Amino acid sequence: MKKSLLTLCLLVGLSASAQDQFSGISTSNRVGILNGAINPAEFANLSKKFEINFYGLSFDVSNNKIGFNDLTSDTNLEDLIFTGTESANLRIDGQILGPSFAMKWRKWGFGITTKANIKFDVVDVDNSLGNAIFNNNLTLNTTLLNQTGNQRLSGTSYGEVGFSVARKIYENDKHKFDAGITLKFLFPGSYSNFGLSNLNGTITQDPSGSFLTTDQPATLNIAYSGNLADSFSNFDDYTKSIFGGLNGVATDIGFNYQWKDDKDKYKIKAGLAIRNIGSMTFKDDNNYNTNYTLSIPSSNPLDLSLFENINNLSDVEDVLFNNNYLDINNQNKTDFRINLPTLLTMYADFKIVSKVYITGYMQQKMKKDDGNDQITARNIFSITPRVNLGFFEALLPISKDEISGTNVGFGFRLAGFYLGSNSIITSLADGKQANFYTGYRLAFL
């Protein structure tokens, strides 16, 4: 709605380096808490008996229009994000892995983890609509809209505490099977959603401004809870209340197979996990969740410049109500439930020669991003060659992301400290993803 919102999302994300959560390092054969985060069965394969995680930080920004070099060009970012025929998509994902502990005992592995999650998403926004709102084009132009999908602006912050258990199921001289499960207790903090679906109409632009009318009623969802009720454009609003009350549960289930070599290591290790099976309920005094029918007649077109100075959903609602464009379908100001992004994760790690490995990794979302009650996720496939010398490890992730395309990065681990990005190389070469991850953990015995 507000120009500063889009600029903030793009500049904050693309001027930093961030990551799709600990990619590459989380499939290392130096097995620890990061491995258990993508597959709980890995807690049975800990490299040491005990591990303590002190901190981990991952931050990722992906979009489908703007490259790194565009940040230094003279072109407005708002012009670039709404170019072409493909709808505009932007994802900002941040994760903090807090104090955590894991241990291995006989055939068992255990873990206790803490995490904080921050997300902001722009999902399938029509280019013509985006241009009309964010850019004041004083030209004569008429654009027909026929969007059957759901265009969303969505923000979420929540915390989680996970309890994991894994066990060796079978092992002989050549083969080993493990299984594990994580039960996650969720602490929803803040949420906001603006979802506009089945938008059919006309945008008319002339020297006086840009105006929208609808040919048939569209459906609009406006929901918010916590600090995001007041503003969805300030980063502080996401971080002030990451951990709310305990109001949700989710589960990860995983399996692991190893084909062992003569030294009781492995030639191949493969894993499969289904993660984030669950949901959370937002409970707050300012909770709001309403579905509307949006109708804008040609006799009373909507002046899109009214949204230029807006930074919260309540003001958006006021503009539409005051002009008699909205009819309430149903209203719920009390509790509402939001679904986590359920993921299917598969990977295989191959030992090429001693100390040299290559990992294939796939992340497939199980639910679509267009639901107003759905946290988004991305489909990702990556290949990561790496060299592991024990105390030092270097890796080169090459990934294909459904939003930003192909990315190439670099990372390393020195004892328990790790630092990297899965897009630093392509970011410098005008890629559309930027990310960064770092952390420190201590393993012993």
C-alpha positions as MATLAB code, in Angstrom:
seq = 'MKKSLLTLCLLVGLSASAQDQFSGISTSNRVGILNGAINPAEFANLSKKFEINFYGLSFDVSNNKIGFNDLTSDTNLEDLIFTGTESANLRIDGQILGPSFAMKWRKWGFGITTKANIKFDVVDVDNSLGNAIFNNNLTLNTTLLNQTGNQRLSGTSYGEVGFSVARKIYENDKHKFDAGITLKFLFPGSYSNFGLSNLNGTITQDPSGSFLTTDQPATLNIAYSGNLADSFSNFDDYTKSIFGGLNGVATDIGFNYQWKDDKDKYKIKAGLAIRNIGSMTFKDDNNYNTNYTLSIPSSNPLDLSLFENINNLSDVEDVLFNNNYLDINNQNKTDFRINLPTLLTMYADFKIVSKVYITGYMQQKMKKDDGNDQITARNIFSITPRVNLGFFEALLPISKDEISGTNVGFGFRLAGFYLGSNSIITSLADGKQANFYTGYRLAFL';
ca = [
       0.000    0.000    0.000;
       2.638    2.446    1.016;
       5.684    3.028   -1.173;
       8.026    2.829    1.792;
       6.752   -0.701    2.499;
       7.929   -2.060   -0.837;
      11.185   -0.107   -0.701;
      11.832   -1.370    2.826;
      11.220   -4.996    1.866;
      13.516   -4.846   -1.144;
      16.304   -2.715    0.276;
      16.510   -4.383    3.662;
      16.556   -7.779    2.050;
      18.702   -7.269   -1.028;
      21.313   -5.083    0.609;
      21.942   -7.811    3.141;
      23.056  -11.369    2.562;
      20.704  -13.954    3.904;
      19.808  -17.590    3.410;
      17.238  -20.309    2.947;
      17.611  -21.659    6.421;
      21.159  -22.977    6.945;
      21.330  -24.559    3.482;
      24.314  -26.840    2.891;
      25.686  -26.764    6.426;
      22.527  -28.526    7.692;
      23.302  -31.632    5.583;
      26.959  -31.864    6.597;
      28.350  -35.226    7.732;
      29.399  -33.360   10.874;
      25.977  -34.176   12.348;
      24.451  -31.905   14.971;
      21.395  -29.870   15.896;
      21.170  -28.215   12.454;
      20.829  -31.650   10.833;
      18.120  -32.582   13.339;
      16.195  -29.431   12.399;
      15.564  -30.750    8.866;
      15.218  -34.416    9.869;
      14.712  -35.511   13.511;
      16.127  -38.978   12.702;
      19.569  -37.312   12.510;
      19.641  -36.941   16.295;
      20.523  -40.660   16.365;
      23.623  -39.867   14.235;
      25.201  -37.095   16.315;
      28.931  -36.837   15.656;
      29.583  -36.365   19.390;
      27.706  -37.497   22.485;
      26.701  -33.952   23.407;
      26.137  -30.711   21.524;
      25.211  -27.240   22.770;
      23.954  -24.616   20.307;
      24.732  -21.081   21.453;
      23.202  -19.192   18.537;
      22.259  -19.532   14.899;
      20.985  -16.812   12.584;
      19.612  -17.165    9.066;
      18.013  -14.454    6.929;
      16.782  -14.817    3.339;
      15.189  -12.509    0.775;
      13.992  -13.770   -2.615;
      12.044  -12.057   -5.375;
      11.352  -12.748   -9.036;
      12.043   -9.362  -10.612;
      14.848   -7.312   -9.029;
      18.547   -8.200   -9.267;
      21.363   -7.064   -7.013;
      22.689   -4.559   -9.584;
      19.304   -2.841   -9.723;
      19.978   -1.434   -6.249;
      22.622    0.894   -7.699;
      20.677    1.818  -10.844;
      18.602    4.953  -11.365;
      15.407    2.987  -11.949;
      12.756    2.967   -9.232;
      12.508   -0.418   -7.539;
       8.719   -0.110   -7.645;
       8.922    0.129  -11.437;
      11.053   -3.025  -11.651;
       9.072   -5.269   -9.303;
       5.880   -4.672  -11.322;
       7.344   -5.203  -14.816;
       6.742   -8.075  -17.235;
       3.876  -10.540  -17.402;
       4.702  -12.615  -14.315;
       2.982  -11.571  -11.080;
       5.211  -10.003   -8.421;
       6.484  -12.303   -5.664;
       8.701  -11.481   -2.695;
       9.631  -13.619    0.314;
      11.510  -12.498    3.412;
      12.375  -15.273    5.881;
      14.346  -14.897    9.100;
      15.122  -17.568   11.679;
      16.982  -17.413   14.972;
      18.086  -20.740   16.430;
      18.397  -20.064   20.161;
      19.970  -22.016   23.032;
      19.563  -25.715   22.262;
      20.938  -29.032   23.469;
      21.316  -32.528   21.965;
      22.736  -35.799   23.236;
      23.277  -39.385   22.091;
      22.803  -42.359   24.435;
      23.176  -45.965   23.210;
      20.719  -46.365   20.310;
      18.905  -43.136   21.155;
      19.284  -39.467   20.343;
      17.554  -36.528   22.033;
      17.246  -32.820   21.356;
      15.730  -29.672   22.863;
      15.667  -26.677   20.527;
      14.390  -23.091   20.561;
      13.642  -21.016   17.458;
      12.188  -17.659   16.471;
      10.666  -17.119   13.010;
       9.922  -13.905   11.110;
       8.271  -13.783    7.662;
       6.918  -11.204    5.234;
       5.425  -12.230    1.884;
       4.141  -10.601   -1.287;
       2.257  -13.352   -3.156;
       1.184  -13.092   -6.824;
       0.422   -9.356   -6.885;
      -0.844   -8.179  -10.278;
       1.663   -5.885  -12.007;
      -0.955   -3.437  -13.252;
      -2.520   -3.108   -9.815;
       0.874   -2.713   -8.153;
       1.955   -0.053  -10.639;
      -1.279    1.872  -10.204;
      -0.879    1.957   -6.406;
       2.861    2.515   -6.073;
       3.647    4.569   -9.184;
       1.925    7.804  -10.178;
       1.818    7.429  -13.970;
       0.126   10.543  -15.307;
      -0.667    8.978  -18.692;
      -3.841    7.937  -20.432;
      -4.154    4.199  -20.040;
      -6.834    1.553  -19.459;
      -5.958   -1.919  -18.147;
      -8.314   -4.868  -17.826;
      -7.835   -7.102  -14.759;
      -8.743  -10.772  -14.703;
      -7.090  -12.313  -11.650;
      -8.742  -15.506  -10.415;
      -6.032  -16.192   -7.819;
      -5.503  -14.691   -4.372;
      -3.113  -11.733   -4.167;
      -1.613  -11.519   -0.672;
       0.455   -9.334    1.612;
       1.199  -11.363    4.714;
       3.429  -11.035    7.780;
       4.060  -13.529   10.601;
       6.248  -13.833   13.692;
       6.257  -16.804   16.065;
       8.484  -18.828   18.344;
       8.814  -22.546   18.909;
      10.331  -24.995   21.390;
      11.007  -28.483   20.065;
      11.531  -31.805   21.827;
      13.109  -34.483   19.628;
      13.756  -38.198   20.047;
      15.395  -40.552   17.545;
      16.375  -44.192   17.608;
      18.483  -46.607   15.640;
      16.009  -49.150   14.186;
      18.407  -51.559   12.475;
      22.149  -51.846   11.922;
      24.604  -54.401   10.565;
      28.028  -54.166    8.954;
      26.709  -52.507    5.799;
      23.394  -50.842    6.555;
      21.810  -48.620    9.186;
      18.246  -47.296    9.579;
      17.057  -44.564   11.986;
      13.752  -42.851   12.723;
      12.899  -39.754   14.709;
      10.146  -37.365   15.694;
      10.039  -33.776   16.936;
       7.121  -32.288   18.855;
       7.115  -28.497   18.563;
       5.222  -26.198   20.904;
       4.332  -22.968   19.109;
       4.158  -19.450   20.528;
       2.413  -17.190   17.962;
       3.442  -13.541   18.198;
       1.997  -11.351   15.426;
       0.147  -11.868   12.165;
      -1.293   -9.832    9.321;
      -2.931  -10.785    6.038;
      -4.436   -8.881    3.122;
      -5.861  -11.329    0.573;
      -7.688  -10.155   -2.551;
      -9.068  -12.897   -4.812;
     -11.124  -13.035   -8.034;
     -10.358   -9.459   -9.000;
     -11.985   -8.705  -12.356;
     -12.227   -5.078  -13.357;
     -10.555   -2.076  -14.956;
      -7.798    0.338  -13.977;
      -8.109    3.726  -15.641;
      -5.155    6.124  -15.532;
      -5.225    9.759  -16.554;
      -3.492   12.970  -15.438;
      -5.737   13.152  -12.373;
      -4.707    9.713  -11.038;
      -5.388    5.978  -11.147;
      -8.869    4.552  -10.549;
     -10.164    1.003  -10.081;
     -13.595   -0.444  -10.826;
     -14.780   -4.070  -10.620;
     -16.872   -5.963  -13.182;
     -18.016   -8.474  -10.573;
     -17.624   -8.745   -6.792;
     -14.168   -9.767   -5.526;
     -13.375  -11.416   -2.178;
     -11.219   -9.657    0.396;
      -9.751  -11.005    3.645;
      -8.266   -8.673    6.263;
      -6.764  -10.236    9.378;
      -4.295   -9.099   12.012;
      -3.112   -9.892   15.515;
      -0.484   -8.490   17.867;
       1.868   -5.670   16.847;
       1.154   -6.129   13.130;
      -2.302   -4.670   13.713;
      -0.687   -1.245   14.070;
       1.810   -1.442   11.219;
       3.153   -4.007    8.778;
       5.981   -1.899    7.296;
       8.282   -1.529   10.324;
      10.788   -4.265   11.152;
      10.422   -3.523   14.884;
       6.796   -4.635   14.774;
       7.917   -8.143   13.797;
      10.598   -8.442   16.494;
       8.747   -6.958   19.495;
       6.488   -9.957   20.029;
       8.022  -13.024   18.362;
       7.155  -15.244   21.319;
       3.527  -15.007   22.405;
       1.574  -17.465   24.522;
       1.602  -21.223   23.971;
      -1.141  -21.726   21.368;
      -0.108  -24.367   18.864;
       1.571  -27.700   18.249;
       3.408  -29.103   15.227;
       5.281  -32.299   14.419;
       8.280  -33.330   12.313;
       8.707  -36.990   11.362;
      11.876  -38.321    9.736;
      13.746  -41.413    8.555;
      17.375  -41.993    7.698;
      19.380  -44.678    5.872;
      23.153  -45.211    5.652;
      25.162  -47.530    3.424;
      28.302  -47.906    5.490;
      31.908  -48.309    4.374;
      34.650  -50.450    5.900;
      35.557  -47.745    8.440;
      32.028  -47.626    9.885;
      31.410  -44.285    8.165;
      29.082  -44.074    5.195;
      29.286  -44.183    1.409;
      25.749  -42.881    1.061;
      23.388  -41.326    3.560;
      19.781  -40.580    2.589;
      16.970  -38.975    4.550;
      13.280  -38.223    4.247;
      11.193  -36.024    6.551;
       7.785  -34.379    6.698;
       8.058  -31.151    8.681;
       5.704  -28.569   10.199;
       2.587  -30.721   10.418;
       0.387  -28.466   12.532;
      -1.060  -25.024   13.147;
      -1.234  -22.259   15.744;
      -3.994  -20.048   17.080;
      -3.543  -16.309   17.452;
      -5.150  -14.890   20.583;
      -4.922  -11.197   21.280;
      -7.226   -8.393   22.408;
      -6.857   -6.685   19.020;
      -7.496   -9.822   16.929;
      -9.396   -9.158   13.719;
     -10.323  -11.520   10.891;
     -13.039  -10.569    8.398;
     -14.050  -11.712    4.905;
     -15.649   -9.118    2.641;
     -17.258   -8.805   -0.752;
     -15.566   -5.952   -2.634;
     -17.639   -4.114   -5.253;
     -16.460   -0.883   -6.914;
     -19.013    0.521   -9.422;
     -18.017    2.623  -12.422;
     -20.139    5.450  -11.003;
     -17.889    5.604   -7.924;
     -14.365    4.418   -8.895;
     -11.726    3.842   -6.236;
      -8.936    6.451   -6.240;
      -5.818    4.275   -5.657;
      -3.793    7.277   -4.439;
      -5.753    6.980   -1.173;
      -3.442    4.082   -0.236;
      -0.152    5.978   -0.638;
       0.244    6.980    3.019;
      -1.206    3.846    4.604;
       0.875    1.379    6.640;
      -1.705   -0.721    8.471;
      -4.635   -2.870    7.412;
      -7.153   -1.054    9.577;
      -6.617    2.109    7.502;
      -7.048    0.127    4.281;
     -10.336   -1.143    5.628;
     -11.445    2.357    6.593;
     -10.809    3.702    3.075;
     -12.883    0.949    1.492;
     -15.670    1.160    4.079;
     -15.948    4.938    3.920;
     -16.502    4.710    0.168;
     -19.163    1.965    0.525;
     -17.170   -0.671   -1.360;
     -17.378   -3.440    1.271;
     -20.035   -5.877    2.447;
     -19.209   -8.228    5.339;
     -19.454  -11.953    4.567;
     -18.365  -13.087    8.014;
     -16.487  -11.471   10.864;
     -14.415  -13.031   13.630;
     -12.687  -10.713   16.083;
     -11.718  -13.520   18.438;
      -9.247  -16.357   17.895;
      -8.173  -17.582   14.453;
      -5.941  -20.443   13.353;
      -3.009  -20.263   10.930;
      -1.454  -23.311    9.259;
       2.286  -23.887    9.240;
       4.032  -24.533    5.896;
       4.163  -28.345    5.782;
       7.246  -29.514    3.856;
       8.468  -32.763    2.346;
      12.261  -32.888    2.653;
      14.490  -35.429    0.905;
      18.275  -35.540    0.622;
      21.166  -37.880   -0.195;
      24.827  -37.366    0.725;
      27.464  -39.226   -1.314;
      31.107  -39.711   -0.372;
      33.101  -39.196   -3.587;
      36.535  -39.848   -2.092;
      37.865  -39.462    1.432;
      36.877  -36.038    2.825;
      35.001  -35.016   -0.355;
      31.180  -35.236   -0.454;
      28.275  -34.054   -2.576;
      24.694  -33.634   -1.329;
      21.428  -33.466   -3.244;
      18.566  -31.789   -1.372;
      14.901  -31.191   -2.226;
      12.263  -29.215   -0.341;
       8.674  -29.505   -1.596;
       5.800  -27.593   -0.010;
       2.686  -29.661    0.656;
       0.204  -26.767    0.611;
      -0.371  -23.841   -1.749;
       0.575  -20.285   -0.755;
      -2.735  -18.682   -1.708;
      -4.744  -19.590    1.403;
      -5.409  -16.667    3.726;
      -4.752  -18.934    6.705;
      -1.510  -20.365    5.276;
       2.118  -19.420    6.016;
       4.077  -19.633    2.767;
       7.013  -21.851    1.806;
       9.228  -22.302   -1.270;
      10.132  -25.289   -3.415;
      13.911  -25.693   -3.526;
      16.361  -28.124   -5.089;
      20.101  -27.907   -4.429;
      23.402  -29.668   -5.092;
      26.188  -28.984   -2.581;
      29.747  -30.259   -3.069;
      31.957  -29.880    0.015;
      35.316  -30.746    1.530;
      35.364  -31.825    5.185;
      38.750  -31.914    6.928;
      37.272  -32.453   10.388;
      37.967  -29.122   12.068;
      37.396  -27.246    8.781;
      34.708  -27.639    6.140;
      34.030  -25.666    2.944;
      30.912  -25.949    0.788;
      29.553  -24.583   -2.499;
      25.721  -24.776   -2.642;
      24.060  -24.548   -6.068;
      20.286  -24.228   -5.802;
      17.134  -23.715   -7.843;
      14.477  -21.651   -6.050;
      10.903  -21.331   -7.390;
      10.896  -17.586   -6.667;
      14.419  -16.360   -7.463;
      15.726  -19.011   -9.883;
      19.296  -20.340   -9.829;
      21.658  -19.343   -7.003;
      25.278  -20.152   -6.174;
      26.854  -19.496   -2.779;
      29.714  -20.351   -0.468;
      30.066  -21.324    3.187;
      32.544  -22.721    5.661;
      32.785  -24.200    9.134;
      35.756  -23.775   11.478;
      35.302  -26.139   14.448;
      31.897  -25.086   15.869;
      31.640  -21.729   14.080;
      29.957  -21.525   10.674;
      29.345  -18.705    8.214;
      27.942  -18.701    4.709;
      25.373  -17.839    2.078;
      23.732  -19.953   -0.595;
      23.577  -17.026   -3.039;
      26.589  -14.749   -2.433;
      28.153  -15.532   -5.837;
      24.999  -15.011   -7.888;
      23.988  -11.998   -5.762;
      27.152  -10.207   -6.845;
      26.379  -11.231  -10.427;
      22.879   -9.672  -10.302;
      20.959  -12.583   -8.752;
      17.475  -12.212   -7.302;
      18.167  -13.846   -3.929;
      20.350  -12.663   -1.083;
      20.955  -14.468    2.182;
      23.253  -15.043    5.091;
      23.675  -17.557    7.905;
      26.018  -17.853   10.853;
      26.178  -19.556   14.221;
      28.235  -21.314   16.834;
      27.780  -24.670   18.559;
      30.000  -26.813   20.754;
      30.144  -30.627   20.496;
      32.123  -32.809   22.874;
      32.794  -36.413   24.025;
];
